[in-house]
Short mmCIF file of C-alpha atoms in Angstrom, two decimals:
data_model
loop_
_atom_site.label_atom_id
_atom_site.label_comp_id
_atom_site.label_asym_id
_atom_site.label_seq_id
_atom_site.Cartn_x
_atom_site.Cartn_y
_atom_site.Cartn_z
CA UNK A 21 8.03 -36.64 4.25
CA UNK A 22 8.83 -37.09 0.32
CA UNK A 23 5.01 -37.27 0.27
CA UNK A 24 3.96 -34.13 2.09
CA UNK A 25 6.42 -31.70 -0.41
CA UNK A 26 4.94 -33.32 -3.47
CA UNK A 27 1.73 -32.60 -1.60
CA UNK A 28 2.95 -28.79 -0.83
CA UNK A 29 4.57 -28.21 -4.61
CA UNK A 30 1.20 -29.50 -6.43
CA UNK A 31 -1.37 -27.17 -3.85
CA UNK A 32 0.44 -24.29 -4.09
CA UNK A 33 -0.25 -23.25 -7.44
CA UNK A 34 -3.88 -24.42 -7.10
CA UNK A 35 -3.82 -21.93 -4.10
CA UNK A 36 -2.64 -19.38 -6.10
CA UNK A 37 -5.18 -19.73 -9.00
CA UNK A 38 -7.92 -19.98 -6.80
CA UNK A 39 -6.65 -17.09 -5.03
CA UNK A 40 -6.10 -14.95 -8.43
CA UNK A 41 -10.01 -15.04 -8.51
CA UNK A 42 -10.84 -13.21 -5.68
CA UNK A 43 -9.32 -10.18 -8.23
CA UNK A 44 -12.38 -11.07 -10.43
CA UNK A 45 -15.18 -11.44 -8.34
CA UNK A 46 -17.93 -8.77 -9.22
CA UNK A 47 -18.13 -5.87 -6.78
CA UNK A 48 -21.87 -4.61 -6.39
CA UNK A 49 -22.58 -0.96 -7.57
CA UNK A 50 -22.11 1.90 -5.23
CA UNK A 51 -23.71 4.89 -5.63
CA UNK A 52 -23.05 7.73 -3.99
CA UNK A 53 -19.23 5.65 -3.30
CA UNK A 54 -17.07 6.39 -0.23
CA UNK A 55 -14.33 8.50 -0.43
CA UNK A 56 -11.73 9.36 2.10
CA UNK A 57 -10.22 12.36 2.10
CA UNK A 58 -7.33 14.59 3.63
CA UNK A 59 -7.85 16.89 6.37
CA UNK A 60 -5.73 18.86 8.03
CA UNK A 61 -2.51 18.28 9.10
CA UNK A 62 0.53 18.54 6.96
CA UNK A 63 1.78 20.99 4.76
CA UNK A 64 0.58 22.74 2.29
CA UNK A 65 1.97 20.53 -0.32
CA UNK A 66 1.14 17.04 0.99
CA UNK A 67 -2.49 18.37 1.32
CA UNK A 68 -2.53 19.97 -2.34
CA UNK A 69 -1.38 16.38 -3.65
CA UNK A 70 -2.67 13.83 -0.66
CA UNK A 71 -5.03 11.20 -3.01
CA UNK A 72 -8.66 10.05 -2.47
CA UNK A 73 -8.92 6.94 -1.16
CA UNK A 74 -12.40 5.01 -3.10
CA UNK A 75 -13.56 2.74 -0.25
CA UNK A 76 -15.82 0.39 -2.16
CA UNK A 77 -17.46 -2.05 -0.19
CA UNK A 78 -18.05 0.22 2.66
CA UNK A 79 -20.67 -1.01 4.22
CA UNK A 80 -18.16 -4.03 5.55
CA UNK A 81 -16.19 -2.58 8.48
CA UNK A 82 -12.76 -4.26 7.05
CA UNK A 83 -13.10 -2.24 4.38
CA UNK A 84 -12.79 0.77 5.90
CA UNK A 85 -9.81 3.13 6.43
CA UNK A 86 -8.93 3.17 10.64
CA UNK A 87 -6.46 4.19 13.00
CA UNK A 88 -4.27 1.87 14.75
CA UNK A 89 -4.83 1.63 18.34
CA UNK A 90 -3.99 -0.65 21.02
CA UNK A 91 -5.56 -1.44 24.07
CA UNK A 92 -5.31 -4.39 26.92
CA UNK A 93 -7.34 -7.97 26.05
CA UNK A 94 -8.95 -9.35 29.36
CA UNK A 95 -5.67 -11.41 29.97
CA UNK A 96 -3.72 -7.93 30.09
CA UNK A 97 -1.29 -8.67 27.07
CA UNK A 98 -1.38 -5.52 24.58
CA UNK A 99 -3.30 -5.84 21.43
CA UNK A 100 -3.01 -3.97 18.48
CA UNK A 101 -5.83 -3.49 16.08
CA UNK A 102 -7.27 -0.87 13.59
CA UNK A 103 -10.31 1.54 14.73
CA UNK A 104 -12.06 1.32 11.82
CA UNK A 105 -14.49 4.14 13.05
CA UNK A 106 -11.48 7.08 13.29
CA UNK A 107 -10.12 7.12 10.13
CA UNK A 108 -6.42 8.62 10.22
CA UNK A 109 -3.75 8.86 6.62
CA UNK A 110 -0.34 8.94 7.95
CA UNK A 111 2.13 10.66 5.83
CA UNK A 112 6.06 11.12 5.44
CA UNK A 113 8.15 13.02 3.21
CA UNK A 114 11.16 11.79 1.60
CA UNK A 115 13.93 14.03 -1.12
CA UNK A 116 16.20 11.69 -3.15
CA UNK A 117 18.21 12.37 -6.05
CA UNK A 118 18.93 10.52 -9.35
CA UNK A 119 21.53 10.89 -12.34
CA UNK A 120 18.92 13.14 -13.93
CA UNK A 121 17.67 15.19 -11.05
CA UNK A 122 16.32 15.08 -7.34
CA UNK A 123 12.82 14.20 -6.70
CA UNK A 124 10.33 14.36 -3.55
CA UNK A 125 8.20 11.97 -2.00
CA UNK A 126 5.12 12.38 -0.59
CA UNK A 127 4.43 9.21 1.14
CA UNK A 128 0.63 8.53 2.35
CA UNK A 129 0.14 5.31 4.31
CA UNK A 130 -3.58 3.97 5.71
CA UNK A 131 -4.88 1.01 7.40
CA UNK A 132 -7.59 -1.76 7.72
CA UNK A 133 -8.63 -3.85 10.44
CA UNK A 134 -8.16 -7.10 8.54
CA UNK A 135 -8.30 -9.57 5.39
CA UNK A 136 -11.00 -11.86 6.06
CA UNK A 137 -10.18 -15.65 5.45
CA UNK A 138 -12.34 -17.04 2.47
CA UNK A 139 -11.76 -20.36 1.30
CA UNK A 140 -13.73 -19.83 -2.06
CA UNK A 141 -12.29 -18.00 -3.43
CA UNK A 142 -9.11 -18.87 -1.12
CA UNK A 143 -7.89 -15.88 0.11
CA UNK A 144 -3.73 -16.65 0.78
CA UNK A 145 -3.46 -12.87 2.40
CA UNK A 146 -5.83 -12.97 5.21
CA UNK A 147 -4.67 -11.31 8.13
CA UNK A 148 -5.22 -8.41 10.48
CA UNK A 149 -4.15 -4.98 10.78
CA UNK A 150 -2.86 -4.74 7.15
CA UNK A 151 -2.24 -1.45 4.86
CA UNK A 152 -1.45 0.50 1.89
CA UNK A 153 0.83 3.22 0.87
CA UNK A 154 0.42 5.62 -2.27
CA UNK A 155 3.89 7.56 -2.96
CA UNK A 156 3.36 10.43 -5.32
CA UNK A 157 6.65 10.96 -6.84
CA UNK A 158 7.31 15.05 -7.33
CA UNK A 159 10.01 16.25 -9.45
CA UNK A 160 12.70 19.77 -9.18
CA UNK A 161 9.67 21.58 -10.46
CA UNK A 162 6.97 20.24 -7.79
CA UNK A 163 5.52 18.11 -10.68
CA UNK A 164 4.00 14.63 -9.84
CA UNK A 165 5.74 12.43 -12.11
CA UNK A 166 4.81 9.49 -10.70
CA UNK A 167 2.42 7.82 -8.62
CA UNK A 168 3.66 3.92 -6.72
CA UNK A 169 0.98 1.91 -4.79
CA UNK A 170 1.84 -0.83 -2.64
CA UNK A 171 0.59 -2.86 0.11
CA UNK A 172 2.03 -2.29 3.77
CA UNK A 173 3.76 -5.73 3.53
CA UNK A 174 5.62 -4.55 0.11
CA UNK A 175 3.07 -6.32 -2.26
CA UNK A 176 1.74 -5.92 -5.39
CA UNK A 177 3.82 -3.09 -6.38
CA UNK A 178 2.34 -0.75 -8.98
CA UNK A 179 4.44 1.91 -10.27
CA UNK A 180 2.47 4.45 -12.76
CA UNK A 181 4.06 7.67 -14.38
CA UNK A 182 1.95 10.39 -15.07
CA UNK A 183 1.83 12.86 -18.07
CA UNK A 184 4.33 14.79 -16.46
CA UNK A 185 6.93 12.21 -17.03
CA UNK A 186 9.58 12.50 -20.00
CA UNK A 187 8.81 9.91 -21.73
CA UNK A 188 12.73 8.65 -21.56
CA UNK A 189 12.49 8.33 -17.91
CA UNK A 190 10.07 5.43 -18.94
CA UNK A 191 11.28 1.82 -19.01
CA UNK A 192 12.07 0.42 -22.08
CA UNK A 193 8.96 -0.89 -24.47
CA UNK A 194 6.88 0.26 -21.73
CA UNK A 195 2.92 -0.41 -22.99
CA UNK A 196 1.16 2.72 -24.09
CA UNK A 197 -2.24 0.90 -22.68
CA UNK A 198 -3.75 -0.31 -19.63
CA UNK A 199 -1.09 -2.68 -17.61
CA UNK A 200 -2.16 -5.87 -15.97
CA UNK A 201 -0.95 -6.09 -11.87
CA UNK A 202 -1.37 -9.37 -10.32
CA UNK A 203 -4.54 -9.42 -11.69
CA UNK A 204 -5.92 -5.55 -11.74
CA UNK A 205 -6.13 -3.59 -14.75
CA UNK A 206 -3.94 -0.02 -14.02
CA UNK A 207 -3.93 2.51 -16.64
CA UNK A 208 -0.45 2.97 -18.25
CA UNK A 209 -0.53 6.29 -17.94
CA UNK A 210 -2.37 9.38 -15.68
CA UNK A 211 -3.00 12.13 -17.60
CA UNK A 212 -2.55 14.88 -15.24
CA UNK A 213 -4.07 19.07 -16.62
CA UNK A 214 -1.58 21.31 -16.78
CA UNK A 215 -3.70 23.70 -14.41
CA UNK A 216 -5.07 23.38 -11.55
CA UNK A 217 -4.59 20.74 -8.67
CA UNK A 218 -6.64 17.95 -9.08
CA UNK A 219 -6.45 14.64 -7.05
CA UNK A 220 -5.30 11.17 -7.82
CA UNK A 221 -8.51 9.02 -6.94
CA UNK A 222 -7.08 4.82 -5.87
CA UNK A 223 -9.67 2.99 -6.21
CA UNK A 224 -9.54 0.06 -3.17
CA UNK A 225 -10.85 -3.50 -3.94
CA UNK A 226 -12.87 -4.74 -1.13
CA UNK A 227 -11.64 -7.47 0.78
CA UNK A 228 -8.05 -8.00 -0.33
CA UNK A 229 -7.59 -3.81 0.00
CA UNK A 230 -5.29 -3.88 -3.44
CA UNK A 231 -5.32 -1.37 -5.80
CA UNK A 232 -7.95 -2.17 -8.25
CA UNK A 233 -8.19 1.51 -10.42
CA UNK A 234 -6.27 4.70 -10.01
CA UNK A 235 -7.61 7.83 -11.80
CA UNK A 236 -7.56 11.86 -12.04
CA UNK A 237 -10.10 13.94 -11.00
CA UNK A 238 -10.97 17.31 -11.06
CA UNK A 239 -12.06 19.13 -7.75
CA UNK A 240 -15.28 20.32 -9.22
CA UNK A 241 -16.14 16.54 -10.35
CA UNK A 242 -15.69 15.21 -6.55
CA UNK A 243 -18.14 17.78 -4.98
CA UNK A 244 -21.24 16.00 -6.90
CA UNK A 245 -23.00 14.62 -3.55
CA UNK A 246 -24.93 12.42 -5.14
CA UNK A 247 -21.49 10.51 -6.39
CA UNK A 248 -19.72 10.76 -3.59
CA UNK A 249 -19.92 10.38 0.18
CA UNK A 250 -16.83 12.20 1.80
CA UNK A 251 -15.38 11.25 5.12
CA UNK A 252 -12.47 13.51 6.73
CA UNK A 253 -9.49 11.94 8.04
CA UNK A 254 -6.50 13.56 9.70
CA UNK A 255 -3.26 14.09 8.09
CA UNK A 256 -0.81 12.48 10.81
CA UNK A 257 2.82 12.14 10.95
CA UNK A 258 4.02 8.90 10.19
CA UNK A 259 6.21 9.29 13.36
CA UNK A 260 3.06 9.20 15.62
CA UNK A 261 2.58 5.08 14.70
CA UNK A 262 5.61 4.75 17.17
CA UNK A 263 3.71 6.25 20.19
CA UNK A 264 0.34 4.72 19.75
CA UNK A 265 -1.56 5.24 23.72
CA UNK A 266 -2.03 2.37 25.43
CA UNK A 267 -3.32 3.55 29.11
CA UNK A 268 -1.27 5.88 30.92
CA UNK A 269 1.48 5.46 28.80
CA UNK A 270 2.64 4.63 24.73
CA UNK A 271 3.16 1.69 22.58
CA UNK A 272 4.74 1.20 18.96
CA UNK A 273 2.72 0.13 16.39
CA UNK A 274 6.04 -2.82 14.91
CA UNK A 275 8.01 -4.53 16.62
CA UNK A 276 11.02 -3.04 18.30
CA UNK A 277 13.12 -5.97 18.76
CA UNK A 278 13.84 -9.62 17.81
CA UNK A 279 13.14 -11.28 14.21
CA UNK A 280 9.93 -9.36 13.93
CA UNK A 281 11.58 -5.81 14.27
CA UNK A 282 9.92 -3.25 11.97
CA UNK A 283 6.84 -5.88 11.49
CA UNK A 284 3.59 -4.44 11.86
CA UNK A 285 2.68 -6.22 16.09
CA UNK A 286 -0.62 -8.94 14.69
CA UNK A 287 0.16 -9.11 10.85
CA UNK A 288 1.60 -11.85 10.36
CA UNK A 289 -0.13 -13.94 7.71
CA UNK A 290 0.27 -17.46 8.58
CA UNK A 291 -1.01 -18.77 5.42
CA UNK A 292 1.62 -16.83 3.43
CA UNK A 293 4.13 -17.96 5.85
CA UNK A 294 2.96 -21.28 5.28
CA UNK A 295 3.28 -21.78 1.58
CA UNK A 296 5.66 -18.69 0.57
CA UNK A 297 8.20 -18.41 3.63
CA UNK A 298 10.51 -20.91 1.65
CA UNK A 299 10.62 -19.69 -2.30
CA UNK A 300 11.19 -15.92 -0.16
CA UNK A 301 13.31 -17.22 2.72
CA UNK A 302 11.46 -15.30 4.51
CA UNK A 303 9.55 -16.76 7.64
CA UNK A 304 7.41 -13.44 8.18
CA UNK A 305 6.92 -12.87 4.22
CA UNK A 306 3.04 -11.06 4.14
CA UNK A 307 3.59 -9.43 7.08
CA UNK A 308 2.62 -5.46 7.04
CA UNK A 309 5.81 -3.19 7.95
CA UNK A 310 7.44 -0.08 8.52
CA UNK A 311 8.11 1.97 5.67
CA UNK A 312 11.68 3.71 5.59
CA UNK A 313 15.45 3.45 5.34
CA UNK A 314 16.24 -0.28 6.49
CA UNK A 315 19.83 1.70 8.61
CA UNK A 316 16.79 3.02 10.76
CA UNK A 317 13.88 0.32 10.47
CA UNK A 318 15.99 -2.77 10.68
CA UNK A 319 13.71 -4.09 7.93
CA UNK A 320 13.87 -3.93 4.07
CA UNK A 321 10.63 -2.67 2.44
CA UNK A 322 10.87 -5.44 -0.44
CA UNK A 323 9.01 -5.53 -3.48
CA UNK A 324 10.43 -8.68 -5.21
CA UNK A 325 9.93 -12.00 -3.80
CA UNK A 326 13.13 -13.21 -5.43
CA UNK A 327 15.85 -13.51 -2.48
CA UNK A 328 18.50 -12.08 -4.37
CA UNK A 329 16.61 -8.98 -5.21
CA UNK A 330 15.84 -7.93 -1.83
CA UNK A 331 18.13 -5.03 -1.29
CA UNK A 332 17.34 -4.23 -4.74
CA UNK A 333 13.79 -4.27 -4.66
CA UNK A 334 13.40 -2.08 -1.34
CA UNK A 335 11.68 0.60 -1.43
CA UNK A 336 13.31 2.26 1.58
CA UNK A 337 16.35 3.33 -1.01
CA UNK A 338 13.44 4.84 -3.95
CA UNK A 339 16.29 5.96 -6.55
CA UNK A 340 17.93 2.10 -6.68
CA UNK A 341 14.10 1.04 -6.28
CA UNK A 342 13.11 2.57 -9.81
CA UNK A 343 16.50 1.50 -11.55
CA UNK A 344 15.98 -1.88 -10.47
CA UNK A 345 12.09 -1.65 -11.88
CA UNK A 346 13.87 -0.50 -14.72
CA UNK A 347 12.65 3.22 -14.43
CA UNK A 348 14.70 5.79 -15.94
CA UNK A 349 14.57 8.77 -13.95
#
């Protein structure tokens, strides 16, 4: 036994090196690149600010943006999995207020089919039906002020202000240049015209599905067809992942019960459970989840794998969120 954790204590950072390089690994040039774009659905607001997805890599079908579906497998158990040919962005909106101000969210959540397992370079996340969510962050003035990516299991948090920002709503000896996030390069700032409406491009690394690049581009710049391939996807209430059809009737897309309530049903990442369930004391830590108020999910959104952080980290409460990131808004 003494044996096996000296085992587990010296592999685990050599898993997580070796894992840091799949960040690294060159991704072959695109041209025209994939973008996925709003349509329809919404109001007018989440569709003026709803951001371009880059799906680089496309050819792959787990790289592709899908919409969750379920179906029967041919021992008649429900299965949930991502249609990775019906592309669907799921959105919620969210007020909160601050000591300075109150603030709007506009909350745009998508979904792949999987991360594949690859043992070079060793890929810890590998799992199915996993996701990402891009909050823009609007302030009293229907600004964006901010823009926060994250993975659907509360990973690799990125939080990036905008131009719009006062700069002492920024945390303290915050880096004017590009900031490093578990291995991607994210611009410290987006600059953001003072006309206009143009769209916050993120930039999708193939494979892992983090957030390798976010930028701002201008509408005229993204209608260049020989840059650009654009596919539609719905705007859909986030509600509508609850009642996912399943024959003549609905399903949920998490967990409604037990210790995997508000768990994305199929995410769990067994390799992550395997090596990080006990630094996180967490058993399902990896696993893709509902996004919202914890008094309604039954499940914090956590950012911080630190145990004692977890109520602080969560996302679900955005204002105590940013104070604990040490945002000053």
């Amino acid at each position: 036994m003494k044996t096996f954790k000296i085992v587990r204590i010296l592999i685990l950072p050599a898993l997580m090196i070796i894992s840091a390089c799949a960040h690294h690994q060159k991704i072959p040039a695109e041209m025209p690149k994939t973008l996925y774009s709003a349509d329809s659905g919404g109001d007018e607001i989440l569709n003026r600010y709803a951001p371009l997805f880059v799906a680089h890599g496309y050819s792959a079908a787990y790289n592709r943006i899908g919409r969750p579906a379920a179906r029967y497998d041919k021992q008649g158990n429900e299965q949930i999995y991502i249609d990775s040919e019906n592309p669907v962005i799921y959105y919620l909106k969210q007020n909160f207020t601050t000591k300075k101000g109150s603030y709007t969210n506009l909350i745009y959540r998508v979904h792949f089919s999987k991360i594949p397992f690859s043992l070079i370079p060793f890929n810890l996340t590998a799992g199915s039906n996993v996701g990402l969510i891009v909050v823009i962050t609007l302030d009293s003035q229907a600004k964006p002020v901010l823009v926060t990516t994250v993975n659907t299991c509360g990973c690799y948090k990125a939080i990036v202000p905008t131009s719009f920002l006062p700069g002492d709503a920024l945390p303290l000896n915050w880096p004017k240049k590009p900031i490093m996030v578990y291995g991607e390069k994210l611009p410290w700032q987006l600059e953001y015209p003072s006309r206009g409406y143009p769209k916050a491009l993120v930039h999708i690394r193939p494979g892992v599905h983090r957030v390798m690049d976010l930028e701002i581009a201008a509408e005229a710049d993204l209608k260049n067809l020989q840059h650009f391939t654009i596919i539609k996807a719905p705007l859909k209430p986030a509600r509508e992942l609850e009642r996912i059809p399943l024959g003549n009737t609905f399903t949920s897309f998490y967990y409604e019960k037990g210790p995997l309530k508000g768990h994305v049903k199929g995410s769990v990442k067994f390799l992550e459970s395997i090596f990080l369930s006990l630094p996180s004391l967490d058993l399902f830590v990896g696993a893709d989840k509902v996004y919202g108020d914890r008094k309604e999910t039954g499940n914090p959104f956590y950012t911080s794998l630190k145990p004692w952080n977890r109520n602080d980290s969560d996302m679900g409460n955005f204002a105590r969120f940013l104070e604990f990131w040490g945002w000053r808004l």
